[in-house]
Structure formats: structure tokens, C-alpha cells
PDB file of C-alpha atoms in Angstrom:
ATOM      1  CA  GLY A   1     -19.555   5.361  -3.218  1.00  0.00           C
ATOM      2  CA  ALA A   2     -17.909   2.449  -4.329  1.00  0.00           C
ATOM      3  CA  GLY A   3     -14.974   2.952  -3.183  1.00  0.00           C
ATOM      4  CA  VAL A   4     -12.892   2.339   0.357  1.00  0.00           C
ATOM      5  CA  SER A   5     -13.607   6.670   1.829  1.00  0.00           C
ATOM      6  CA  GLN A   6     -11.436   8.298   4.214  1.00  0.00           C
ATOM      7  CA  SER A   7     -12.116  11.074   6.804  1.00  0.00           C
ATOM      8  CA  PRO A   8     -11.088  13.736   7.457  1.00  0.00           C
ATOM      9  CA  SER A   9      -9.067  13.737   4.308  1.00  0.00           C
ATOM     10  CA  ASN A  10      -6.262  16.547   5.624  1.00  0.00           C
ATOM     11  CA  LYS A  11      -6.045  17.448   9.645  1.00  0.00           C
ATOM     12  CA  VAL A  12      -4.063  19.667  11.256  1.00  0.00           C
ATOM     13  CA  THR A  13      -3.413  19.791  15.265  1.00  0.00           C
ATOM     14  CA  GLU A  14      -1.088  20.061  17.367  1.00  0.00           C
ATOM     15  CA  LYS A  15       1.260  18.264  19.649  1.00  0.00           C
ATOM     16  CA  GLY A  16      -0.116  16.358  22.473  1.00  0.00           C
ATOM     17  CA  LYS A  17      -3.988  16.154  21.270  1.00  0.00           C
ATOM     18  CA  ASP A  18      -5.618  13.878  20.576  1.00  0.00           C
ATOM     19  CA  VAL A  19      -6.713  12.469  16.443  1.00  0.00           C
ATOM     20  CA  GLU A  20      -9.300   9.831  15.095  1.00  0.00           C
ATOM     21  CA  LEU A  21      -9.423   8.844  11.793  1.00  0.00           C
ATOM     22  CA  ARG A  22     -12.208   7.163  10.029  1.00  0.00           C
ATOM     23  CA  CYS A  23     -12.633   4.307   7.288  1.00  0.00           C
ATOM     24  CA  ASP A  24     -15.305   3.029   5.822  1.00  0.00           C
ATOM     25  CA  PRO A  25     -14.511   0.085   3.316  1.00  0.00           C
ATOM     26  CA  ILE A  26     -16.325  -0.507   0.167  1.00  0.00           C
ATOM     27  CA  SER A  27     -19.469  -3.038   0.948  1.00  0.00           C
ATOM     28  CA  GLY A  28     -19.214  -6.202   1.928  1.00  0.00           C
ATOM     29  CA  HIS A  29     -15.632  -6.374   2.282  1.00  0.00           C
ATOM     30  CA  THR A  30     -14.521  -8.464   5.020  1.00  0.00           C
ATOM     31  CA  ALA A  31     -11.265  -7.159   5.978  1.00  0.00           C
ATOM     32  CA  LEU A  32     -10.022  -3.713   6.439  1.00  0.00           C
ATOM     33  CA  TYR A  33      -6.051  -3.149   6.949  1.00  0.00           C
ATOM     34  CA  TRP A  34      -4.434   0.613   8.147  1.00  0.00           C
ATOM     35  CA  TYR A  35      -1.009   1.241   6.607  1.00  0.00           C
ATOM     36  CA  ARG A  36       1.505   4.841   7.299  1.00  0.00           C
ATOM     37  CA  GLN A  37       3.349   6.204   4.216  1.00  0.00           C
ATOM     38  CA  SER A  38       5.573   8.802   5.472  1.00  0.00           C
ATOM     39  CA  LEU A  39       6.666  11.264   3.094  1.00  0.00           C
ATOM     40  CA  GLY A  40       8.468   9.238  -0.107  1.00  0.00           C
ATOM     41  CA  GLN A  41       8.035   5.973   1.581  1.00  0.00           C
ATOM     42  CA  GLY A  42       6.204   2.764   0.732  1.00  0.00           C
ATOM     43  CA  LEU A  43       3.640   2.054   3.403  1.00  0.00           C
ATOM     44  CA  GLU A  44       4.392   0.714   6.371  1.00  0.00           C
ATOM     45  CA  PHE A  45       1.357  -1.707   7.667  1.00  0.00           C
ATOM     46  CA  LEU A  46       0.184  -1.030  11.178  1.00  0.00           C
ATOM     47  CA  ILE A  47      -3.113  -3.335  11.929  1.00  0.00           C
ATOM     48  CA  TYR A  48      -5.296  -5.329  10.375  1.00  0.00           C
ATOM     49  CA  PHE A  49      -9.223  -6.664  11.137  1.00  0.00           C
ATOM     50  CA  GLN A  50     -10.276 -10.180   9.541  1.00  0.00           C
ATOM     51  CA  GLY A  51     -14.280 -10.707  10.054  1.00  0.00           C
ATOM     52  CA  ASN A  52     -15.089 -11.817  13.891  1.00  0.00           C
ATOM     53  CA  SER A  53     -11.376 -12.737  14.251  1.00  0.00           C
ATOM     54  CA  ALA A  54      -8.784 -11.042  16.677  1.00  0.00           C
ATOM     55  CA  PRO A  55      -7.011  -8.314  15.015  1.00  0.00           C
ATOM     56  CA  ASP A  56      -3.614  -8.136  14.141  1.00  0.00           C
ATOM     57  CA  LYS A  57      -2.040  -5.130  15.842  1.00  0.00           C
ATOM     58  CA  SER A  58       1.550  -6.525  15.394  1.00  0.00           C
ATOM     59  CA  GLY A  59       2.391  -2.667  12.725  1.00  0.00           C
ATOM     60  CA  LEU A  60       1.085  -0.627  15.404  1.00  0.00           C
ATOM     61  CA  PRO A  61       4.243   1.844  16.317  1.00  0.00           C
ATOM     62  CA  SER A  62       3.240   2.458  20.448  1.00  0.00           C
ATOM     63  CA  ASP A  63       0.318   2.022  22.984  1.00  0.00           C
ATOM     64  CA  ARG A  64      -0.953   5.875  21.663  1.00  0.00           C
ATOM     65  CA  PHE A  65      -2.256   3.649  18.775  1.00  0.00           C
ATOM     66  CA  SER A  66      -5.150   2.389  18.545  1.00  0.00           C
ATOM     67  CA  ALA A  67      -7.855   0.869  16.288  1.00  0.00           C
ATOM     68  CA  GLU A  68     -11.229  -0.405  16.032  1.00  0.00           C
ATOM     69  CA  ARG A  69     -13.645  -2.086  13.936  1.00  0.00           C
ATOM     70  CA  THR A  70     -17.638  -1.287  14.452  1.00  0.00           C
ATOM     71  CA  GLY A  71     -20.207  -3.938  13.469  1.00  0.00           C
ATOM     72  CA  GLY A  72     -17.578  -4.868  10.766  1.00  0.00           C
ATOM     73  CA  SER A  73     -17.806  -1.839   8.948  1.00  0.00           C
ATOM     74  CA  VAL A  74     -16.408   1.070   9.595  1.00  0.00           C
ATOM     75  CA  SER A  75     -12.763   1.400  11.571  1.00  0.00           C
ATOM     76  CA  THR A  76     -11.422   4.169  13.142  1.00  0.00           C
ATOM     77  CA  LEU A  77      -7.955   4.779  13.781  1.00  0.00           C
ATOM     78  CA  THR A  78      -6.712   6.680  16.866  1.00  0.00           C
ATOM     79  CA  ILE A  79      -3.764   8.246  17.860  1.00  0.00           C
ATOM     80  CA  GLN A  80      -3.630   9.622  21.536  1.00  0.00           C
ATOM     81  CA  ARG A  81      -0.192  11.904  22.738  1.00  0.00           C
ATOM     82  CA  THR A  82       0.466  12.722  19.238  1.00  0.00           C
ATOM     83  CA  GLN A  83       4.074  13.574  18.097  1.00  0.00           C
ATOM     84  CA  GLN A  84       5.418  15.229  15.322  1.00  0.00           C
ATOM     85  CA  GLU A  85       6.886  11.937  14.294  1.00  0.00           C
ATOM     86  CA  ASP A  86       3.016  11.016  13.520  1.00  0.00           C
ATOM     87  CA  SER A  87       3.032  13.284  10.736  1.00  0.00           C
ATOM     88  CA  ALA A  88       2.573  10.891   8.001  1.00  0.00           C
ATOM     89  CA  VAL A  89      -0.387   9.767   5.768  1.00  0.00           C
ATOM     90  CA  TYR A  90      -2.996   7.525   6.797  1.00  0.00           C
ATOM     91  CA  LEU A  91      -3.755   4.458   4.409  1.00  0.00           C
ATOM     92  CA  CYS A  92      -6.959   2.482   4.715  1.00  0.00           C
ATOM     93  CA  ALA A  93      -7.325  -0.573   1.748  1.00  0.00           C
ATOM     94  CA  SER A  94     -10.106  -3.123   2.256  1.00  0.00           C
ATOM     95  CA  SER A  95     -10.869  -6.729   1.036  1.00  0.00           C
ATOM     96  CA  LEU A  96     -12.538  -9.645   0.687  1.00  0.00           C
ATOM     97  CA  SER A  97     -10.970 -12.154   2.224  1.00  0.00           C
ATOM     98  CA  GLY A  98      -7.824 -13.357  -0.192  1.00  0.00           C
ATOM     99  CA  GLN A  99      -8.612 -11.105  -2.964  1.00  0.00           C
ATOM    100  CA  PRO A 100      -6.675  -7.911  -3.699  1.00  0.00           C
ATOM    101  CA  GLN A 101      -6.464  -4.965  -1.553  1.00  0.00           C
ATOM    102  CA  HIS A 102      -8.405  -1.834  -2.185  1.00  0.00           C
ATOM    103  CA  PHE A 103      -7.214   1.805  -0.881  1.00  0.00           C
ATOM    104  CA  GLY A 104      -8.815   4.903   0.082  1.00  0.00           C
ATOM    105  CA  ASP A 105      -7.257   8.730  -1.162  1.00  0.00           C
ATOM    106  CA  GLY A 106      -6.048   8.581   2.322  1.00  0.00           C
ATOM    107  CA  THR A 107      -5.629  10.982   5.465  1.00  0.00           C
ATOM    108  CA  ARG A 108      -2.557  13.521   5.307  1.00  0.00           C
ATOM    109  CA  LEU A 109      -2.038  14.052   9.188  1.00  0.00           C
ATOM    110  CA  SER A 110       0.535  17.229   9.756  1.00  0.00           C
ATOM    111  CA  ILE A 111       1.420  17.550  13.697  1.00  0.00           C
ATOM    112  CA  LEU A 112       2.967  21.424  14.243  1.00  0.00           C
TER     113      LEU A 112
ATOM    114  CA  GLY B   1      12.334 -10.315   9.142  1.00  0.00           C
ATOM    115  CA  GLU B   2       9.875 -10.029   6.149  1.00  0.00           C
ATOM    116  CA  ASN B   3      11.492  -7.174   3.642  1.00  0.00           C
ATOM    117  CA  VAL B   4      10.745  -5.981   0.004  1.00  0.00           C
ATOM    118  CA  GLU B   5      13.355  -4.262  -2.107  1.00  0.00           C
ATOM    119  CA  GLN B   6      12.386  -2.528  -5.402  1.00  0.00           C
ATOM    120  CA  HIS B   7      14.502  -0.996  -7.777  1.00  0.00           C
ATOM    121  CA  PRO B   8      15.491   1.603  -9.082  1.00  0.00           C
ATOM    122  CA  SER B   9      14.363   4.222  -6.879  1.00  0.00           C
ATOM    123  CA  THR B  10      13.482   6.999  -9.658  1.00  0.00           C
ATOM    124  CA  LEU B  11      13.474   5.983 -13.766  1.00  0.00           C
ATOM    125  CA  SER B  12      13.003   8.230 -16.346  1.00  0.00           C
ATOM    126  CA  VAL B  13      11.648   7.225 -19.816  1.00  0.00           C
ATOM    127  CA  GLN B  14      10.985   8.530 -23.105  1.00  0.00           C
ATOM    128  CA  GLU B  15       7.377   8.406 -24.487  1.00  0.00           C
ATOM    129  CA  GLY B  16       7.422   4.732 -26.275  1.00  0.00           C
ATOM    130  CA  ASP B  17      10.028   3.616 -24.832  1.00  0.00           C
ATOM    131  CA  SER B  18       9.445   0.785 -22.411  1.00  0.00           C
ATOM    132  CA  ALA B  19       9.460   0.685 -17.842  1.00  0.00           C
ATOM    133  CA  VAL B  20      10.971  -1.819 -16.155  1.00  0.00           C
ATOM    134  CA  ILE B  21      11.050  -2.269 -12.559  1.00  0.00           C
ATOM    135  CA  LYS B  22      12.371  -5.023 -10.111  1.00  0.00           C
ATOM    136  CA  CYS B  23      11.703  -6.330  -7.123  1.00  0.00           C
ATOM    137  CA  THR B  24      13.165  -8.981  -4.559  1.00  0.00           C
ATOM    138  CA  TYR B  25      11.831 -10.355  -1.430  1.00  0.00           C
ATOM    139  CA  SER B  26      12.953 -12.160   1.763  1.00  0.00           C
ATOM    140  CA  ASP B  27      10.720 -14.760   2.839  1.00  0.00           C
ATOM    141  CA  SER B  28      10.531 -17.764   0.518  1.00  0.00           C
ATOM    142  CA  ALA B  29       6.663 -18.818   1.904  1.00  0.00           C
ATOM    143  CA  SER B  30       5.071 -15.560  -0.055  1.00  0.00           C
ATOM    144  CA  ASN B  31       2.520 -16.359  -2.500  1.00  0.00           C
ATOM    145  CA  TYR B  32       1.132 -13.695  -3.773  1.00  0.00           C
ATOM    146  CA  PHE B  33       3.366 -10.600  -5.469  1.00  0.00           C
ATOM    147  CA  PRO B  34       0.120  -6.872  -6.464  1.00  0.00           C
ATOM    148  CA  TRP B  35       1.861  -4.137  -7.999  1.00  0.00           C
ATOM    149  CA  TYR B  36       0.294  -0.443  -7.265  1.00  0.00           C
ATOM    150  CA  LYS B  37       0.261   2.750  -8.848  1.00  0.00           C
ATOM    151  CA  GLN B  38       0.406   6.231  -7.290  1.00  0.00           C
ATOM    152  CA  GLU B  39      -0.587   9.708  -8.226  1.00  0.00           C
ATOM    153  CA  LEU B  40       0.084  12.696  -6.705  1.00  0.00           C
ATOM    154  CA  GLY B  41      -2.440  13.244  -3.125  1.00  0.00           C
ATOM    155  CA  LYS B  42      -4.374   9.677  -4.235  1.00  0.00           C
ATOM    156  CA  GLY B  43      -4.007   5.947  -2.947  1.00  0.00           C
ATOM    157  CA  PRO B  44      -2.838   3.610  -4.003  1.00  0.00           C
ATOM    158  CA  GLN B  45      -4.402   1.904  -7.215  1.00  0.00           C
ATOM    159  CA  LEU B  46      -3.678  -1.840  -7.664  1.00  0.00           C
ATOM    160  CA  ILE B  47      -2.656  -2.283 -11.620  1.00  0.00           C
ATOM    161  CA  ILE B  48      -2.018  -6.122 -11.667  1.00  0.00           C
ATOM    162  CA  ASP B  49      -1.280  -9.041  -9.463  1.00  0.00           C
ATOM    163  CA  ILE B  50       0.747 -12.508  -9.962  1.00  0.00           C
ATOM    164  CA  ARG B  51       0.544 -15.450  -7.572  1.00  0.00           C
ATOM    165  CA  SER B  52       2.589 -17.614  -7.105  1.00  0.00           C
ATOM    166  CA  ASN B  53       1.732 -20.343  -9.171  1.00  0.00           C
ATOM    167  CA  VAL B  54       2.447 -18.626 -12.160  1.00  0.00           C
ATOM    168  CA  GLY B  55       5.399 -17.026 -14.567  1.00  0.00           C
ATOM    169  CA  GLU B  56       3.924 -14.647 -15.918  1.00  0.00           C
ATOM    170  CA  LYS B  57       0.924 -12.719 -16.356  1.00  0.00           C
ATOM    171  CA  LYS B  58      -0.455  -9.969 -19.186  1.00  0.00           C
ATOM    172  CA  ASP B  59      -2.639  -6.722 -19.299  1.00  0.00           C
ATOM    173  CA  GLN B  60      -2.407  -4.853 -22.497  1.00  0.00           C
ATOM    174  CA  ARG B  61       1.070  -2.679 -21.822  1.00  0.00           C
ATOM    175  CA  ILE B  62       1.209  -3.649 -18.308  1.00  0.00           C
ATOM    176  CA  ALA B  63       3.143  -7.311 -17.800  1.00  0.00           C
ATOM    177  CA  VAL B  64       4.644  -8.939 -14.312  1.00  0.00           C
ATOM    178  CA  THR B  65       7.234 -11.751 -14.521  1.00  0.00           C
ATOM    179  CA  LEU B  66       8.093 -13.552 -11.393  1.00  0.00           C
ATOM    180  CA  ASN B  67      10.633 -15.728 -10.631  1.00  0.00           C
ATOM    181  CA  LYS B  68      10.360 -18.097  -7.302  1.00  0.00           C
ATOM    182  CA  THR B  69      13.750 -19.160  -7.138  1.00  0.00           C
ATOM    183  CA  ALA B  70      15.204 -16.500  -7.580  1.00  0.00           C
ATOM    184  CA  LYS B  71      12.410 -14.260  -5.112  1.00  0.00           C
ATOM    185  CA  HIS B  72      11.977 -11.517  -8.166  1.00  0.00           C
ATOM    186  CA  PHE B  73       9.534 -10.123  -9.386  1.00  0.00           C
ATOM    187  CA  SER B  74       9.048  -7.498 -12.040  1.00  0.00           C
ATOM    188  CA  LEU B  75       6.706  -4.851 -13.385  1.00  0.00           C
ATOM    189  CA  HIS B  76       7.304  -4.202 -17.335  1.00  0.00           C
ATOM    190  CA  ILE B  77       4.997  -1.021 -19.292  1.00  0.00           C
ATOM    191  CA  THR B  78       5.668  -0.612 -22.975  1.00  0.00           C
ATOM    192  CA  GLU B  79       5.189   1.351 -24.825  1.00  0.00           C
ATOM    193  CA  THR B  80       5.180   4.361 -21.898  1.00  0.00           C
ATOM    194  CA  GLN B  81       2.834   7.235 -22.385  1.00  0.00           C
ATOM    195  CA  PRO B  82       2.774  10.791 -19.937  1.00  0.00           C
ATOM    196  CA  GLU B  83      -0.206   9.630 -17.710  1.00  0.00           C
ATOM    197  CA  ASP B  84       2.192   6.461 -17.008  1.00  0.00           C
ATOM    198  CA  SER B  85       3.895   8.865 -14.755  1.00  0.00           C
ATOM    199  CA  ALA B  86       3.537   8.176 -11.132  1.00  0.00           C
ATOM    200  CA  VAL B  87       4.842   6.036  -8.303  1.00  0.00           C
ATOM    201  CA  TYR B  88       4.596   2.697  -8.896  1.00  0.00           C
ATOM    202  CA  PHE B  89       5.117   0.096  -5.708  1.00  0.00           C
ATOM    203  CA  CYS B  90       5.698  -3.653  -5.470  1.00  0.00           C
ATOM    204  CA  ALA B  91       4.359  -5.917  -2.977  1.00  0.00           C
ATOM    205  CA  ALA B  92       4.333  -8.932  -1.657  1.00  0.00           C
ATOM    206  CA  PHE B  93       2.270 -11.672   1.408  1.00  0.00           C
ATOM    207  CA  GLY B  94       3.628 -11.491   4.492  1.00  0.00           C
ATOM    208  CA  SER B  95       3.937 -15.411   5.563  1.00  0.00           C
ATOM    209  CA  SER B  96       2.104 -15.372   8.375  1.00  0.00           C
ATOM    210  CA  ASN B  97      -0.868 -15.401   6.469  1.00  0.00           C
ATOM    211  CA  THR B  98      -2.967 -11.930   8.381  1.00  0.00           C
ATOM    212  CA  GLY B  99      -3.634 -10.296   5.158  1.00  0.00           C
ATOM    213  CA  LYS B 100      -0.715  -7.698   5.796  1.00  0.00           C
ATOM    214  CA  LEU B 101       1.641  -6.815   2.555  1.00  0.00           C
ATOM    215  CA  ILE B 102       5.373  -5.579   2.683  1.00  0.00           C
ATOM    216  CA  PHE B 103       5.764  -3.298   0.722  1.00  0.00           C
ATOM    217  CA  GLY B 104       9.022  -2.127  -1.111  1.00  0.00           C
ATOM    218  CA  GLN B 105       9.853   1.545  -1.317  1.00  0.00           C
ATOM    219  CA  GLY B 106       8.566   2.605  -4.451  1.00  0.00           C
ATOM    220  CA  THR B 107       9.555   3.896  -8.035  1.00  0.00           C
ATOM    221  CA  THR B 108       9.219   7.527  -9.278  1.00  0.00           C
ATOM    222  CA  LEU B 109       8.563   6.983 -12.774  1.00  0.00           C
ATOM    223  CA  GLN B 110       8.335   9.583 -15.155  1.00  0.00           C
ATOM    224  CA  VAL B 111       7.528   9.502 -18.710  1.00  0.00           C
ATOM    225  CA  LYS B 112       8.649  12.609 -20.333  1.00  0.00           C
ATOM    226  CA  PRO B 113       6.737  13.258 -24.049  1.00  0.00           C
TER     227      PRO B 113
END
């Protein structure tokens, strides 16, 4: 497809488990972003990748969160030892450098 | 730190009326201001944006105005339709030039037929 694709669309897991969320950006987009949206809230920046530069990790809430972007395309956000407060919608966006960000539909993560 | 305030949190209008949503930002170096529409279960969709070198931009029924001196920007929707009902978010580019957007808390717009 032409848009940003995220998988899975929904994920339910038990507290303490690790989870991996995947983002396929729009082809050719050099920048990729992860945001978190808690129920009824705005979007909270997590991490930003731009080309081959070191990522901006300033929004990651704890060291349980990490992300990587392989080959400048697909990205994976990993949350280790999940906690109930990690429950949220995780949104990925991509863009050309300096251009508007386009979002996927997100992964709805529920921690039991 | 960087902050974006958005008002109102909810807005209800009659079909055909206008709707206005206002945002203020804290970082005077911010230079890009997009607006997103989010429908239930979907990701935010860009509807209009404005850069700091212009004061107003229009696209059919949607317009955005920017007052850099006051650090305000607003979304105006005219002739509202029921399909305009959604959550609207304003955002501002952070001054650190990392590309991250700082989002407002969102406005739930309901257009009553």
C-alpha cells in the first residue's frame, strides 16, 4: 500500500512480557517517528530516525523502551517487561526530510 | 520546555455553522504548524499546515491563521458537515530541529445534523 503500515493492529499481553511493534514507512521516506497516545490524550513523542544519523531518543520514557530501524526502512519498537501504564496506542509516522509527517493507524497495546 | 495548549477540549456546532479551534505554543523558534484530524480507530490525518513565513492559508472549507507575535494559531472550519466530526490536534515543530512535533491535547468536534 501507499501509506504507513503498522502491525499488529492490536496486541494484548501480560504484565512483565516483552512486546515488539512494527512500522513500515512510506517508500522513500527518510524520516521515521514513534509517538504514544494514551486514552483521550494527545500524542507524546518517543523517538525519531533521520537517514543514517543517530536517532533522537529523548522521548523514550524509560530504559525498557528501545527502537531500531533496519536498512533505513522498517522500524521496530520494543518494550521490555511491560507494565500496565504502557497500555496505549503506539503510532508511527514517516516523512521526507522537512516535509509533513504521515501517520499509520497505530498498534493498540493492552497490558493485563 | 516546549508546550502546545489547545482549546476548547470539546466543541459542538450545528451543521452549517463555523468551528474555530485555537492553539498557543511556547517556543518562539517554532516554524511549522500542522493540523491533524483523527477518526475513531484511525491514525491522525494531516488536513492543513502553515509555515511561519505566512499568516494565513486556506483549503476549501478549512483555513489556518498564525500570529507569531502572540504565538497563537487557529483552525477555522466553515459550513461544517457531520463528517467533520472527529478529534482535531494542533502541533508545532520543536526548535531543536529534530523533527519531533509537539501536540496539543486535542479537540473533539461534534457537528449535529
